[in-house]
Amino acid sequence: MNEPSDSRRRFLQRALAAGGALVLSGCDRLSRIEWFAGLLASAEKLTYASQRLLLTRRAMAQEFSEADLSPFFRSNGTSNPRDPAYQALAAAGFADYRLEVGGLVAHPRSYSLAELKALPSRTQITRHDCVEGWSAIGKWKGAPLARVLEAVRPLPSARYVVFFCADPMNARGQRYYESIDMEDAFHAQTLLAYALNDAPLPIRNGAPIRVRVERQLGYKMAKYVMRIAVVDRLDDIEGGRGGYWEDRGYEWYAGI
Amino acid sequence: MPPRDAAAARETVILRHPWPVRLMHWINVLACTVLLMSGLQIFNAYPALHWGKSSYDGRPPILQMGARQDAAGNPVGFTRIFGHEFDTTGVLGMSSGVERGFPAWLTLPGHQWLAMGRRWHFFFAWVLVVNGLAYVAYALASRHLARDLVPTRADWRSIGQSVGDHLRLRHPRGEAARHYNVLQKLAYLGVIFVLFPALILMGWAMSPGLNALLPGWVDFFGGRQAARTLHFVAAWLLVGFVFIHVFEVVVSGLWNNLRAMISGRYRIAGEERRDE
Ligand code: HEM
């Protein structure tokens, strides 16, 4: 009775070890197969659809009190764009900055920083959640994107709002960009922010203008925004997935 | 000793687990394995855990992993828990010569690849939720829950004896082996109706989208970063359950139990007799 059960046990041990190794290397290999990685990514559509179903445009991200503010608001990604044109703007205190707003809109136009500050503003203390896992709480002041969009009047075909930024991300000079849908674009807490914690937005946090999209993760909230385009499709912009990090495998809908 | 064929005659084979339970059990095993390993990949992107709403509230993390140089200039991996630091070179903080929280053999994918880790995690989070809902619906409809999992009055009375049996690694035989014992029932109920729902809720609590569903609900768990910490702790509690579960499976008859969860067939030996 002992013999077979011993050999069976040995077989089981080996099978488990081999199986484990196979599973580990197999999973890594699976991650590299395009259709399989695509299958895994399909969960994003489910998440997007269910969150859009649950969250109306009125569903607000939590707002906090001054007591919750992080003593220091961490900067991630670019902290000072290495771009001569940007550096020239910064040296002049962004006096010559113009935010271009165009694409599928009835009245394209541009805004100076002063003009953006002259729009009705919103101030909110919110939690910034980075895709890496950390959170920080900051007080933002800015012009709601909805006010700007109302002025330029998106055409009926408008589906996304794309933000083009000043910061080059790699040796090829590709710049940061991001996009959101019209739901988030018109959300009350979606801001073109120019102040953080009652001070002008520091360069490391995105001066002169960064986006706040409070119901999504930090990488959606583009810094150093130079141009806004309203579009009906994303696949003909840069890598085609709607953002710098999206082109590198991250979810376009970053609600989780 | 009774003659062989008499023993065989006393042996019965029953259908222990119906096919939906078997199927959903193995889907769950797959999903949890992937979720744990891809979760550790996600953890590694920021290998620190905090209490409260944010990670930057002036207080140090309650758990942190990282690498630094020791007095002799050699790189060491450390794990700091509530201010106590441990040298965990080779496993936590630093492994295979690179700084990383958990080692490559515990994460999915093996090397640092957050975007892909998130894809695995959120795909199998959906699998876990759908499979879990199907299981609960089945357990209610088929009366699996009421018949096999909820402790009977006799079960409650036998709890002391069951504890003793477990400690002495004695396992029910004969008629008694047809049913789960009371500790087993309580462990399963706890995992199904407390641990899994808690893990899922805390996963959702980390979603900035779902946070907006009802502002402030995340504070029920102590804030988003506390939810992240609790999600992590709950994941390891689940690992703890699996260890005990697999240990019990092995000591109470590995092959018989495995077969019961694969083909459904479970062999029950005759009653143990004193004079044997
Ligand atoms: C519906 C189910 C689940 C959802 C929605 C979910 C969601 C999440 C999210 C959003 C994160 C990222 C946290 C961050 O930003 O750092 C995470 C991390 C993690 N998950 Fe899950 N998860 C689920 C189930 C599970 C299960 C069943 C396990 C374990 C078997 C698990 C283990 C982990 C671990 C270890 C981490 C990394 C540490 C941490 O951030 O707490 N998760 N999960």
XYZ file of N, CA and C and ligand atoms in Angstrom, chain A residues 130-133 256, chain B residues 32 35-36 39-40 42-43 49 121-122 125 128-129 196 199-200 203-204 206 224 228-229 231-232 235 238, ligand 1:
136
model
N -3.054 58.304 -7.445
C -2.124 57.927 -8.508
C -2.313 56.452 -8.847
N -2.085 56.115 -10.105
C -2.185 54.726 -10.540
C -1.185 53.850 -9.786
N -0.112 54.462 -9.285
C 0.883 53.685 -8.532
C 0.350 53.226 -7.186
N -0.649 53.932 -6.652
C -1.222 53.494 -5.391
C -1.298 54.549 -4.306
N -10.857 53.239 -11.980
C -10.420 52.336 -10.902
C -8.918 52.127 -11.006
N -8.489 33.758 -7.781
C -7.805 34.247 -6.573
C -6.291 34.205 -6.735
N -5.462 37.115 -8.897
C -5.696 38.373 -8.183
C -4.610 38.629 -7.153
N -4.189 37.589 -6.448
C -3.141 37.783 -5.442
C -1.843 38.226 -6.110
N -2.071 41.517 -7.764
C -2.192 42.509 -6.697
C -0.824 42.863 -6.135
N 0.022 41.856 -5.964
C 1.358 42.133 -5.442
C 2.184 42.917 -6.466
N 0.838 45.181 -8.370
C 0.324 46.539 -8.177
C 0.928 47.155 -6.915
N 0.990 46.362 -5.857
C 1.580 46.842 -4.599
C 2.999 47.360 -4.844
N 2.157 51.067 2.706
C 0.747 51.104 3.089
C 0.561 52.122 4.199
N -5.518 42.027 -12.976
C -6.274 42.196 -11.737
C -7.733 42.526 -12.013
N -7.964 43.473 -12.903
C -9.347 43.925 -13.080
C -10.151 42.962 -13.948
N -10.949 40.332 -11.401
C -11.880 40.869 -10.398
C -13.309 40.665 -10.894
N -14.151 37.018 -10.608
C -14.444 36.687 -9.210
C -15.857 37.115 -8.813
N -16.226 38.317 -9.213
C -17.533 38.850 -8.816
C -18.666 38.071 -9.495
N -14.636 37.448 1.450
C -14.744 37.821 0.036
C -15.497 39.135 -0.161
N -13.154 41.934 0.841
C -12.091 42.148 -0.153
C -12.624 42.918 -1.356
N -13.799 42.519 -1.829
C -14.377 43.155 -3.011
C -14.762 44.601 -2.700
N -11.764 46.690 -2.555
C -11.265 46.919 -3.909
C -12.033 48.060 -4.549
N -13.340 48.030 -4.411
C -14.175 49.108 -4.967
C -13.897 50.440 -4.268
N -11.240 51.627 -3.478
C -10.052 52.282 -4.027
C -10.325 52.906 -5.379
N -9.348 56.084 1.796
C -8.885 55.271 0.666
C -7.598 54.517 0.971
N -6.881 50.513 1.123
C -5.801 49.804 0.420
C -5.077 48.866 1.386
N -4.810 49.369 2.584
C -4.149 48.549 3.595
C -5.016 47.348 3.970
N -7.391 45.967 2.222
C -7.470 45.077 1.061
C -6.269 44.135 1.062
N -5.113 44.700 1.359
C -3.866 43.937 1.417
C -3.924 42.903 2.545
N -6.312 40.138 1.729
C -5.754 39.209 0.738
C -4.892 38.161 1.438
N -6.902 35.650 3.287
C -7.404 34.637 2.357
C -6.314 33.586 2.100
C -13.732 42.608 -7.064
C -12.605 42.248 -6.559
C -11.402 43.135 -6.450
C -11.229 44.443 -6.836
C -12.235 45.388 -7.472
C -9.867 44.800 -6.512
C -9.309 46.050 -6.737
C -8.007 46.394 -6.437
C -7.432 47.679 -6.681
C -8.166 48.895 -7.255
C -6.135 47.615 -6.311
C -5.104 48.718 -6.481
C -4.754 49.446 -5.260
C -3.748 50.476 -5.562
O -4.086 51.476 -6.216
O -2.607 50.294 -5.157
C -5.888 46.302 -5.781
C -4.701 45.858 -5.251
C -4.494 44.596 -4.682
N -5.386 43.529 -4.687
Fe -7.305 43.627 -5.345
N -9.240 43.709 -5.950
C -10.145 42.669 -5.897
C -9.939 41.393 -5.407
C -8.748 40.939 -4.862
C -8.522 39.613 -4.328
C -9.557 38.489 -4.257
C -7.229 39.568 -3.880
C -6.453 38.445 -3.244
C -6.609 37.197 -3.453
C -6.646 40.865 -4.143
C -5.352 41.222 -3.828
C -4.792 42.464 -4.020
C -3.492 42.848 -3.555
C -2.514 41.972 -2.766
C -3.302 44.172 -3.976
C -2.075 45.047 -3.760
C -2.042 45.670 -2.409
C -3.068 46.709 -2.211
O -3.079 47.687 -2.962
O -3.859 46.549 -1.274
N -7.584 41.674 -4.742
N -7.051 45.559 -5.883
